[in-house]
Amino acid sequence: MSERDFRLCPQAKAFKRFPSVYTLLAVVAILFYGVLPARMLAGATRGQDSTGALERHNPLLLGAAWYPEQWPESRWEEDLRLMEAAHITFARVGEFAWSRMEPEEGKYDLDWLERAIAKAAQHHVAIVLGTPTPAPPAWLTQAYPDTLRVGLDGRRAVHGNRQQFSFTSPRYRQFCHKIADQMAKRFGHNRNVIGWQIDNEYAEVSYDDYTKEQFQQWLKAKYKTLDNLNAHWTTAYWSQTYFDWSQIPLGEGYNNPALRLEWKRFVSDTWASYQQNQIDAIRPHADQRQFITTNFMGFFEGFDHYVVAKALDLTSWDDYVGSGHADPDANGVTHDLTRGFKRQNFWVMETQPGAVNWADVNNFLDRGEVRAMAWQAIGHGAEAVEYWQWRSALNGQEQYHGTLVGADGTPVPLYEEVAQIGAEFVKAGDALRDTSPKSEVAMLYDYDSRWAIDFQQHTEKYDQLGLLRQYYRAIRMRAQSVDIVNPYVRLDGYKLVLAPDLNLLPQPLAQHLLAYVRNGGQLVLGPRSGMKDEYNALLTQRQPGYLVDALGGRVEQFYALEKDFPVSGKWGAGTATIWAEQMEASAPDAEVLLKYGEANGWLDGQAAAISRAVGKGRITYIGAILDDKTMSSAADWIVEQSGTTPIFGAVPDGIEVSRREGVGKQVFVLINFKRETQQVTLPRAMDVVLGSAVLRNRVEIPAYGVEVLVDKK
Ligand code: GLA
């Protein structure tokens, strides 16, 4: 499986401050021009140092991944001119340029980069600097082969691809520290550098002996004694008992579920420390206004993103469709996931300019679709959208990838659409300044549970992300806004919390959820919930474990299904598919909402979903995967129970609504994902920012069209 298959997948306060001189200029400009002319401001303040480019720019940034090291310097001017003409306000540079930055060990050459950054500044293109560590130079890995990662087959990686390094290697980390330190010393106060991206899409781990030792040390620090570890892992099973820490293998393959879970946690901590090594090099030399981020890959399951995101100033992700077309729900849920890593606005650090080169069919997105995707990102809380890449490299593995400028150096047809997005970002920037999405509904996403189910799917058809998306789709359509959050966050601001996949439910988490319910929250659990403890061991209670008493019912038995079975009840008649749990309501006030019809004998006539009022709130457990229609009726009931209301109001099918809130206003982003014009009725009079036709109280939005509406409170 390639890394692509994993893709289903606020701005930091410090650099949002707007110095008074700029504010004055903005006020004057607004008086004269009616909009905030960010690029004009940038021009007006050119030559003044100290505060940084981003503050002078529009709050909505448009960017491109630019690789000046691949081109003669004489070409840079034209590239930057074309960027500026398309309202591109930042470029990310450097993340694969190590061989140009350090052509020999210890001999650094950053002069060319400084010239590129300076030239970009002349065109009002700010810079996000990538540290070049995803692609070590050949001299490094030749002289120090121990820095190369080792695959599961025991072979060391070779030069020529990227990510060939071992993420635990102390020597590699030293090299990373030094190059990041050199860059930070040179550019940490550069006014045109607005932030840093560390490495690029962390993914490849190493299975070398040193990593294994590190893992064993990590386990020792956590468990303290082998007796403790052996007990939690039930190693008496198959004579797995460990007598010495050095006997513990790496956690891949058909191994003990506890070992495998700990390996994933170790990998997460290791990426966090790999990253911290570079943060420690950069931060002491970098202005506070320069943010530090890295680019994630949506629902990629290789590490716990909540752990890795902790030390970052902002999160960003790379939003690729691959084959086919943008699925608004699949894409929207991934934006919401990324926003939830730090519970603040985020960046789209890469997205596809039409087509990629790595999918099964690298079809081009339809005309208007790239624009719809850019605005969808903004609606869900993005502050920047960057296209990968600016211009096709003449050689290298990605020659066929989509770009904004062709190999010949002139714009491709999509360039105009991106320029339109840029112009709209300028137009709408002021309306969206200092706004972010807020939701009454949360969905819990937990890496431990994700991994635990993946290790033991029980049926190859079990698609937990598919289930998450089904819940998301059903609820988002009704509430028009959903947060995706770590289960341990404070939940009291939410009217409704859904946990479709919470397989691991340790006691403290159960207590946390119960407290939420008792205080008036509505909790909905999906199948396989509450089965295991934090060591991935089965609980000695039936599902949902520590919540059985509160639910007043439990799961008697679970079944992987070969075929669909009928269900009926409060949510109408439909089918259970792929997975069904036989439930039993024991408390007299536990309500059975859905029952199985004639099934496999065991399930016949048994409960499929139970709900019970607890304290001021309610717990509902849905023990089966339901067909979409039944899920839809379930969602009607769930939303009504929780008192959640749509943030905008009724819209036609295919229109996505998002909301960002600011002081004294809320801003709606409406996108028509249908390939025909649609009309949307406004619940009340609002300011129309992008200029759609307004007919009485309705806006008309063409296919893939977008509108931004400001609703002043
Ligand atoms: C990833 C990488 C980029 C590039 C693109 C191509 O997101 O970060 O360097 O390879 O994919 O889609």
XYZ file of C-alpha atoms and ligand atoms in Angstrom:
725
model
C 0.000 0.000 0.000
C 1.487 3.345 -0.959
C 1.381 6.382 1.285
C -1.246 7.780 -1.052
C -3.679 5.054 -0.114
C -3.728 6.450 3.382
C -5.078 9.745 2.168
C -8.733 9.736 2.799
C -7.941 11.339 3.898
C -5.179 29.444 14.088
C -2.797 30.587 12.507
C -0.612 31.324 15.565
C -1.664 34.413 17.387
C 1.859 35.845 17.316
C 1.809 36.491 13.614
C -1.722 37.799 13.415
C -1.000 41.025 15.206
C -1.442 43.976 12.933
C 0.852 46.880 13.794
C -0.790 50.233 14.065
C 0.945 51.761 11.038
C -0.529 49.014 8.877
C -3.900 49.397 10.509
C -3.910 53.066 9.605
C -2.883 52.279 6.070
C -5.593 49.637 5.916
C -8.238 52.048 7.136
C -7.164 54.624 4.564
C -7.081 51.968 1.861
C -10.493 50.648 2.812
C -11.919 54.159 2.689
C -10.573 54.608 -0.805
C -10.907 51.136 -2.276
C -13.571 49.402 -0.212
C -11.486 46.277 0.323
C -8.236 45.503 2.076
C -5.613 45.626 -0.671
C -3.092 43.338 0.945
C -0.556 43.468 -1.807
C -0.756 47.227 -1.934
C -0.060 47.288 1.790
C 2.901 45.059 1.234
C 4.190 47.526 -1.327
C 3.525 50.492 0.904
C 5.550 49.048 3.725
C 8.392 47.630 1.697
C 11.689 48.525 3.206
C 10.337 48.708 6.733
C 11.760 45.953 8.804
C 10.883 44.185 12.027
C 7.414 42.762 11.740
C 7.349 40.246 8.947
C 5.598 39.806 5.697
C 2.561 37.820 6.752
C 1.205 40.652 8.835
C 1.202 42.815 5.785
C -0.680 40.246 3.784
C -4.224 39.221 3.462
C -5.374 36.748 6.147
C -6.136 34.283 3.369
C -2.908 33.207 1.762
C -2.408 31.591 -1.596
C 0.823 29.756 -2.206
C 2.885 27.517 -4.430
C 5.697 25.061 -3.790
C 8.645 26.600 -5.570
C 11.987 24.908 -6.158
C 14.430 27.683 -7.145
C 17.318 25.218 -6.793
C 16.089 23.418 -9.911
C 16.327 26.502 -12.154
C 18.902 29.065 -13.239
C 18.685 32.241 -11.196
C 17.921 34.187 -14.329
C 14.541 32.437 -14.396
C 13.442 33.370 -10.864
C 12.264 36.831 -11.784
C 9.774 35.529 -14.334
C 8.452 32.838 -11.976
C 7.920 35.367 -9.234
C 6.329 37.847 -11.595
C 3.834 35.178 -12.636
C 3.177 34.295 -8.994
C 2.515 37.895 -8.117
C 0.206 38.298 -11.090
C -1.842 35.352 -9.786
C -2.046 36.901 -6.282
C 0.206 34.187 -4.895
C 1.331 35.606 -1.594
C 3.715 32.924 -0.366
C 5.967 30.176 -1.634
C 7.302 27.200 0.246
C 10.908 26.527 -0.606
C 13.811 24.378 0.441
C 12.355 21.133 1.722
C 14.275 18.946 -0.716
C 17.289 21.156 -1.355
C 19.867 19.730 1.061
C 22.424 18.917 -1.622
C 22.372 22.585 -2.671
C 22.466 23.886 0.904
C 25.291 21.644 2.093
C 27.153 20.278 -0.929
C 29.899 18.877 1.302
C 29.848 17.940 4.951
C 29.969 21.131 7.019
C 30.220 23.415 3.969
C 26.992 25.358 3.888
C 25.796 27.449 0.996
C 22.675 29.420 1.772
C 23.540 32.477 -0.299
C 21.439 31.340 -3.248
C 18.505 30.790 -0.906
C 18.905 34.251 0.547
C 18.871 35.699 -2.967
C 15.731 33.704 -3.808
C 13.996 34.945 -0.660
C 15.001 38.536 -1.409
C 13.758 38.302 -4.978
C 10.495 36.826 -3.752
C 10.126 39.777 -1.373
C 10.381 42.155 -4.311
C 7.286 40.441 -5.687
C 5.506 40.402 -2.320
C 5.815 36.657 -2.116
C 6.515 35.641 1.468
C 8.438 32.459 2.209
C 7.787 29.337 4.241
C 11.121 27.619 4.644
C 11.203 23.848 4.598
C 14.051 22.101 6.349
C 15.565 19.746 3.769
C 15.708 16.679 5.984
C 13.320 14.411 4.018
C 16.050 14.063 1.390
C 19.603 13.642 2.717
C 22.403 14.227 0.215
C 24.321 11.286 -1.255
C 27.619 12.238 0.436
C 25.916 11.947 3.827
C 24.434 8.507 3.455
C 27.521 7.221 1.641
C 29.841 8.317 4.453
C 27.389 7.310 7.203
C 25.284 4.390 6.007
C 23.996 3.943 9.565
C 21.780 6.982 8.897
C 19.815 5.012 6.304
C 16.630 3.352 7.371
C 16.173 -0.399 7.330
C 13.045 -1.990 5.894
C 11.094 -4.901 7.352
C 13.076 -7.179 5.038
C 16.261 -6.101 6.849
C 17.598 -4.143 3.865
C 18.970 -0.618 4.117
C 17.398 2.015 1.869
C 19.508 3.413 -0.953
C 19.883 6.897 -2.389
C 17.585 8.041 -5.193
C 14.172 8.068 -3.580
C 13.471 10.270 -0.529
C 12.783 9.544 3.148
C 15.711 7.132 3.125
C 16.862 8.160 6.600
C 16.349 6.398 9.904
C 14.182 8.499 12.186
C 15.956 7.311 15.332
C 19.555 7.659 14.111
C 21.424 9.999 16.505
C 23.919 10.805 13.777
C 21.178 11.721 11.346
C 19.556 13.892 13.961
C 22.852 15.704 14.472
C 23.039 16.493 10.785
C 19.402 17.661 10.845
C 20.096 19.869 13.834
C 23.094 21.462 12.158
C 21.379 22.275 8.875
C 18.266 23.598 10.666
C 20.517 25.666 12.936
C 22.381 27.135 9.954
C 19.109 28.014 8.269
C 17.609 29.526 11.392
C 20.705 31.640 12.082
C 20.550 32.965 8.549
C 16.790 33.381 8.153
C 15.321 33.492 11.659
C 15.036 37.278 11.460
C 14.461 37.542 7.738
C 11.367 39.679 7.402
C 10.189 37.830 4.328
C 10.274 34.430 6.032
C 6.948 33.854 7.740
C 7.372 30.341 8.976
C 9.021 26.958 8.889
C 7.982 23.555 7.738
C 9.948 20.789 9.380
C 10.806 17.929 7.058
C 7.956 16.734 4.842
C 5.140 14.232 5.399
C 6.669 12.055 8.130
C 5.964 8.476 7.145
C 8.795 5.978 6.767
C 10.001 4.259 9.906
C 13.110 2.150 10.359
C 13.448 -1.403 11.669
C 17.156 -1.329 12.442
C 18.721 -2.714 15.613
C 19.226 0.696 17.161
C 15.517 1.472 16.729
C 14.696 -1.847 18.369
C 16.883 -0.963 21.352
C 15.215 2.416 21.590
C 11.833 0.732 21.591
C 12.907 -1.617 24.373
C 14.202 1.320 26.422
C 10.959 3.153 25.817
C 8.997 0.131 27.092
C 11.232 -0.140 30.125
C 10.650 3.501 30.992
C 6.924 2.978 30.685
C 6.401 -0.399 32.370
C 9.311 -0.304 34.820
C 9.249 -4.077 35.343
C 8.920 -7.014 33.005
C 6.364 -8.553 35.344
C 4.188 -5.547 34.792
C 4.594 -5.721 31.019
C 4.035 -9.480 30.912
C 0.843 -9.113 32.933
C -0.683 -6.365 30.793
C 0.269 -8.112 27.582
C -0.923 -11.569 28.726
C 2.358 -13.003 27.497
C 1.617 -16.358 29.091
C -0.299 -16.816 25.846
C 1.872 -18.771 23.327
C 4.804 -18.627 25.737
C 5.472 -15.009 24.852
C 6.797 -14.211 28.338
C 9.800 -11.855 28.319
C 12.664 -12.436 30.739
C 14.846 -9.652 29.453
C 13.992 -6.349 27.747
C 16.283 -7.219 24.852
C 13.995 -10.114 23.920
C 11.121 -7.840 22.930
C 10.755 -7.648 19.152
C 9.624 -4.763 16.978
C 5.879 -4.409 16.910
C 5.082 -5.289 13.321
C 3.527 -8.372 11.778
C 1.267 -10.982 13.362
C 2.260 -10.214 16.901
C 0.719 -9.503 20.276
C -1.863 -6.658 19.989
C -0.399 -4.898 23.046
C 3.084 -4.970 21.526
C 1.762 -3.628 18.249
C -0.103 -0.808 19.940
C 2.959 0.184 21.985
C 5.080 0.147 18.831
C 2.728 2.679 17.241
C 2.909 4.842 20.338
C 6.684 4.569 20.299
C 6.717 5.595 16.628
C 4.556 8.625 17.509
C 6.921 9.676 20.299
C 9.886 9.120 18.010
C 8.486 11.388 15.308
C 7.773 13.944 18.021
C 11.394 13.823 19.218
C 12.707 13.788 15.649
C 10.719 16.974 15.102
C 11.676 18.500 18.455
C 15.333 18.169 17.520
C 14.737 20.622 14.673
C 12.418 22.881 16.660
C 15.230 23.169 19.210
C 17.591 24.219 16.440
C 15.218 26.775 14.917
C 13.365 28.388 17.808
C 16.299 30.076 19.577
C 17.181 31.957 16.381
C 13.743 32.575 14.919
C 11.459 35.529 15.554
C 8.339 34.568 17.474
C 6.217 35.651 14.533
C 7.724 32.819 12.441
C 5.529 29.776 12.940
C 6.751 26.198 12.921
C 4.638 23.529 11.293
C 4.924 20.303 9.366
C 2.700 18.935 6.621
C 0.524 15.977 7.644
C -1.337 13.589 5.390
C -4.914 13.659 6.648
C -5.979 10.307 8.068
C -2.550 8.728 7.601
C -2.331 6.248 10.478
C 1.451 5.988 10.859
C 1.592 7.997 14.085
C -0.642 9.765 16.565
C -1.022 13.246 15.144
C -2.246 14.668 18.456
C 1.132 13.747 19.933
C 3.189 15.152 17.071
C 1.094 18.318 16.687
C 1.587 19.322 20.314
C 4.880 21.167 19.787
C 3.817 22.873 16.559
C 2.502 26.427 16.261
C 0.011 25.415 13.625
C -0.985 22.298 11.763
C -1.141 21.828 8.042
C -1.967 19.016 5.676
C -1.559 17.988 2.061
C -4.939 17.698 0.423
C -4.891 15.434 -2.640
C -7.834 13.835 -4.407
C -5.862 11.369 -6.528
C -8.217 9.564 -8.892
C -11.757 10.833 -9.347
C -13.205 14.033 -7.983
C -13.439 15.931 -4.735
C -15.854 14.216 -2.364
C -17.004 17.121 -0.189
C -17.568 14.934 2.882
C -14.335 12.958 2.659
C -12.423 16.167 2.085
C -14.374 18.156 4.661
C -13.877 15.583 7.405
C -10.125 15.675 6.795
C -10.040 19.456 7.080
C -11.984 19.133 10.327
C -9.594 16.462 11.546
C -6.593 18.706 10.862
C -8.288 21.672 12.540
C -8.890 19.435 15.544
C -5.219 18.495 16.042
C -4.668 21.815 17.770
C -8.262 23.030 17.780
C -7.376 26.082 15.761
C -7.267 27.208 12.161
C -4.850 25.338 9.919
C -3.124 25.472 6.536
C -3.441 23.383 3.426
C 0.270 23.135 2.748
C -0.124 21.271 -0.530
C -2.994 20.590 -2.869
C -3.254 19.397 -6.399
C -3.214 21.782 -9.315
C -5.612 19.682 -11.372
C -3.921 16.292 -11.396
C -1.351 14.208 -9.548
C 1.075 11.659 -10.955
C 0.708 8.846 -8.404
C -2.944 7.723 -8.472
C -4.433 4.823 -10.443
C -5.830 7.263 -12.972
C -4.367 10.743 -12.772
C -7.450 12.458 -14.148
C -7.655 16.248 -14.096
C -10.170 17.935 -11.795
C -13.003 19.626 -13.664
C -12.900 23.301 -14.466
C -13.949 25.105 -11.267
C -13.282 22.138 -8.995
C -9.881 23.379 -7.837
C -11.522 26.662 -6.859
C -14.339 24.867 -5.043
C -11.746 22.847 -3.099
C -9.776 25.946 -2.151
C -12.881 27.606 -0.771
C -13.963 24.454 0.995
C -10.658 24.503 2.846
C -11.227 28.134 3.858
C -14.768 27.377 5.017
C -13.453 24.626 7.273
C -10.839 26.897 8.836
C -7.843 27.002 6.502
C -5.872 30.227 6.391
C -3.711 29.248 3.437
C -3.933 27.053 0.365
C -0.777 26.114 -1.469
C -0.415 24.364 -4.808
C 2.117 21.634 -5.318
C 3.958 22.456 -7.431
C 4.635 25.687 -9.234
C 6.438 24.360 -12.317
C 7.253 20.872 -13.595
C 10.784 19.779 -12.799
C 12.352 18.788 -16.092
C 13.416 15.473 -14.674
C 12.804 13.503 -11.504
C 10.038 11.111 -10.532
C 7.165 13.597 -10.662
C 7.493 14.944 -14.201
C 3.834 14.342 -14.988
C 2.412 15.964 -11.858
C 0.050 18.929 -12.237
C 1.572 22.421 -12.006
C 0.608 26.033 -12.561
C 3.395 26.652 -15.049
C 4.470 24.127 -17.657
C 7.937 22.840 -18.442
C 8.104 25.611 -21.054
C 7.794 28.238 -18.326
C 4.413 29.647 -19.354
C 1.108 29.288 -17.447
C -1.015 26.182 -18.000
C -4.812 26.674 -18.371
C -5.433 26.135 -14.633
C -3.273 29.158 -13.794
C -6.212 31.467 -14.558
C -8.478 29.619 -12.125
C -5.851 29.882 -9.415
C -5.425 33.585 -10.182
C -9.176 33.935 -9.709
C -8.909 32.257 -6.310
C -6.106 34.677 -5.453
C -8.214 37.684 -6.424
C -11.105 36.342 -4.357
C -8.861 35.772 -1.350
C -7.946 39.445 -1.560
C -11.580 40.423 -1.846
C -12.850 38.216 0.989
C -9.835 38.438 3.249
C -11.096 41.224 5.403
C -14.430 39.497 5.969
C -12.671 36.341 7.116
C -9.979 37.978 9.206
C -9.878 36.637 12.779
C -12.654 34.129 12.224
C -12.690 30.408 12.839
C -15.231 27.570 12.780
C -17.106 26.731 15.965
C -19.348 23.742 16.288
C -21.938 22.288 18.624
C -21.104 18.753 17.493
C -17.909 16.777 18.037
C -16.806 13.458 16.663
C -14.143 11.657 18.645
C -11.144 10.320 16.777
C -8.636 8.175 18.599
C -5.459 6.652 17.179
C -5.317 3.834 19.740
C -8.751 2.626 18.684
C -7.932 3.129 15.021
C -4.871 0.907 15.317
C -6.567 -1.659 17.533
C -9.344 -2.226 14.992
C -6.885 -2.257 12.101
C -4.785 -4.944 13.805
C -7.836 -7.186 14.162
C -10.418 -6.165 11.640
C -12.294 -9.425 12.109
C -13.869 -8.938 8.719
C -11.933 -7.519 5.821
C -14.995 -5.437 5.053
C -14.695 -3.482 8.290
C -13.865 0.029 7.152
C -13.724 2.159 10.261
C -12.936 5.335 8.350
C -15.866 4.550 6.099
C -18.027 4.318 9.214
C -16.623 7.585 10.546
C -17.450 9.227 7.235
C -20.956 7.764 7.246
C -21.646 9.281 10.668
C -19.989 12.518 9.633
C -22.017 12.800 6.445
C -25.320 12.110 8.202
C -24.672 14.558 11.010
C -22.906 17.281 9.063
C -25.722 17.482 6.566
C -28.030 18.317 9.476
C -25.828 20.383 11.780
C -23.699 21.876 8.941
C -20.677 21.931 11.222
C -18.690 19.234 13.022
C -15.438 19.246 14.999
C -13.217 16.169 15.008
C -11.378 15.963 18.306
C -9.255 13.863 20.578
C -11.609 12.087 23.036
C -9.787 13.547 26.029
C -10.540 17.208 25.264
C -13.124 19.177 27.245
C -16.492 18.311 25.812
C -18.829 20.515 27.785
C -19.275 23.023 24.962
C -20.793 20.383 22.707
C -24.466 19.502 22.498
C -23.662 16.236 20.762
C -20.642 13.922 20.813
C -20.339 10.954 18.471
C -17.814 8.172 18.884
C -18.274 5.739 16.012
C -15.064 3.768 16.602
C -14.054 4.013 20.266
C -12.754 0.468 20.658
C -10.351 1.299 23.505
C -12.199 2.794 26.419
C -10.005 2.876 29.526
C -11.709 3.774 32.768
C -10.569 7.434 32.927
C -11.931 8.026 29.447
C -15.214 6.320 30.327
C -15.469 8.599 33.372
C -14.730 11.634 31.246
C -17.514 10.715 28.814
C -19.914 9.905 31.607
C -19.302 13.268 33.256
C -20.118 14.913 29.929
C -23.380 12.968 29.707
C -24.396 13.610 33.300
C -23.956 17.328 32.670
C -26.401 17.252 29.809
C -24.378 15.878 26.885
C -25.663 13.502 24.243
C -23.197 10.686 23.590
C -23.597 8.279 20.672
C -21.334 5.234 20.529
C -20.881 3.078 17.432
C -20.176 -0.655 17.146
C -17.057 -2.157 18.768
C -17.078 0.554 21.437
C -15.712 0.017 24.905
C -14.134 -3.358 24.328
C -10.536 -2.859 25.450
C -8.289 -1.148 27.967
C -5.283 1.093 27.314
C -3.027 -1.948 26.818
C -5.259 -3.250 24.037
C -6.367 -6.056 26.371
C -10.006 -7.129 26.424
C -11.952 -5.666 29.309
C -13.479 -8.068 31.753
C -16.843 -6.394 31.217
C -18.904 -6.763 28.105
C -19.104 -3.772 25.766
C -19.241 -0.865 26.314
C -17.102 -1.775 29.321
C -17.108 0.881 32.007
C -20.239 2.406 30.467
C -22.427 -0.710 30.778
C -24.068 0.461 33.990
C -24.815 3.910 32.657
C -26.216 2.543 29.414
C -28.321 0.040 31.320
C -27.486 -2.565 28.716
C -24.627 -4.362 27.060
C -23.413 -6.303 24.076
C -24.031 -10.034 24.456
C -22.125 -11.077 21.340
C -20.666 -9.509 18.196
C -20.931 -10.974 14.688
C -19.050 -10.309 11.457
C -21.705 -10.604 8.771
C -21.524 -12.468 5.489
C -24.702 -10.793 4.312
C -27.060 -8.017 5.375
C -29.785 -8.606 7.970
C -32.992 -6.636 8.439
C -33.421 -4.118 11.254
C -36.458 -2.082 12.236
C -37.653 0.239 14.960
C -37.709 3.921 15.723
C -35.505 4.706 12.722
C -37.688 2.805 10.243
C -36.792 -0.417 8.477
C -33.422 -1.082 6.899
C -30.409 -3.357 7.128
C -27.446 -4.133 9.305
C -24.373 -4.704 7.198
C -20.815 -6.024 7.808
C -21.071 -5.959 11.621
C -23.870 -6.587 14.116
C -23.890 -6.738 17.883
C -26.561 -8.540 19.826
C -27.580 -6.158 22.585
C -29.511 -6.609 25.773
C -31.238 -3.812 27.681
C -31.250 -4.600 31.381
C -32.337 -1.327 32.999
C -36.101 -0.799 32.853
C -35.645 2.710 31.476
C -33.201 1.671 28.746
C -35.005 2.080 25.455
C -34.501 -0.341 22.575
C -34.459 1.808 19.432
C -33.793 -0.808 16.815
C -34.148 -4.595 16.598
C -32.893 -7.232 14.179
C -35.417 -9.156 12.116
C -34.864 -12.702 10.942
C -31.108 -13.120 10.828
C -28.695 -15.883 11.911
C -30.847 -17.268 14.686
C -28.790 -15.524 17.376
C -29.683 -12.018 16.380
C -33.319 -12.651 15.528
C -35.555 -10.268 17.424
C -32.644 -8.934 19.511
C -31.794 -5.298 20.193
C -29.468 -3.509 17.757
C -29.484 -0.060 19.379
C -30.161 1.069 22.944
C -30.541 4.499 24.476
C -30.926 5.710 28.026
C -31.285 9.066 29.737
C -28.464 9.530 32.258
C -28.285 12.556 34.534
C -29.146 15.567 32.388
C -28.011 13.830 29.204
C -28.253 10.585 27.267
C -26.145 7.683 26.017
C -27.057 5.879 22.823
C -25.263 2.770 21.603
C -25.684 1.675 17.975
C -24.437 -1.900 17.743
C -24.571 -2.391 13.981
C -23.319 -0.735 10.852
C -26.511 0.560 9.258
C -27.431 1.235 5.669
C -27.288 4.926 4.731
C -31.053 5.417 4.809
C -31.451 4.050 8.322
C -28.382 5.987 9.419
C -30.027 9.056 8.033
C -33.176 8.506 10.123
C -30.974 7.765 13.116
C -29.232 11.105 12.521
C -32.588 12.929 12.446
C -33.407 11.465 15.827
C -29.937 12.061 17.298
C -29.826 15.676 16.179
C -33.310 16.340 17.486
C -32.555 14.726 20.857
C -29.492 16.908 21.255
C -31.210 20.154 20.304
C -28.601 20.833 17.621
C -29.769 23.161 14.868
C -28.267 23.796 11.429
C -25.934 26.774 11.492
C -27.390 28.282 8.307
C -30.690 26.611 7.496
C -31.984 24.428 4.703
C -29.899 24.317 1.524
C -30.369 22.224 -1.620
C -28.544 18.912 -1.913
C -24.972 19.402 -3.124
C -24.499 22.785 -1.450
C -21.949 22.698 1.325
C -22.248 25.315 4.052
C -19.462 26.196 6.452
C -19.286 28.891 9.049
C -16.466 30.884 10.588
C -17.223 33.065 13.568
C -15.611 36.321 14.535
C -16.399 39.206 16.835
C -19.810 40.567 15.931
C -20.234 38.474 12.837
C -20.445 35.057 11.338
C -19.224 34.325 7.832
C -20.709 31.557 5.718
C -18.961 29.882 2.817
C -21.376 28.235 0.390
C -20.098 25.874 -2.287
C -22.126 24.209 -4.998
C -20.573 20.781 -5.590
C -23.311 19.906 -8.085
C -22.650 20.320 -11.771
C -25.667 22.561 -12.253
C -26.655 26.027 -11.038
C -28.541 26.076 -7.731
C -30.328 28.704 -5.709
C -29.941 29.081 -1.974
C -32.439 30.928 0.173
C -30.803 33.170 2.743
C -32.310 32.912 6.220
C -31.987 36.710 6.501
C -30.243 39.558 4.717
C -26.457 39.106 4.527
C -23.577 40.835 2.716
C -22.631 38.978 -0.449
C -18.854 39.142 -0.754
C -17.947 37.447 -4.030
C -20.769 38.927 -6.046
C -23.197 36.104 -6.879
C -26.477 37.185 -8.378
C -29.018 37.895 -5.627
C -32.675 37.444 -6.498
C -34.761 38.755 -3.645
C -33.624 36.591 -0.705
C -31.819 34.004 -2.807
C -28.283 33.693 -4.181
C -27.658 31.822 -7.376
C -24.549 29.657 -7.347
C -23.327 28.038 -10.574
C -21.751 24.564 -10.824
C -18.673 24.425 -8.556
C -19.512 28.015 -7.671
C -18.731 29.678 -4.359
C -20.192 32.484 -2.309
C -19.094 34.096 0.929
C -21.792 35.709 3.060
C -21.271 37.963 6.043
C -23.967 37.909 8.688
C -23.420 40.734 11.143
C -24.783 40.013 14.583
C 3.487 15.023 -1.469
C 4.855 15.598 -1.256
C 5.306 16.465 -2.379
C 4.933 15.852 -3.710
C 3.444 15.661 -3.766
C 2.945 15.118 -5.089
O 2.483 15.692 -0.880
O 4.938 16.306 -0.047
O 6.700 16.604 -2.285
O 5.575 14.645 -3.865
O 3.089 14.738 -2.774
O 1.561 14.888 -5.062
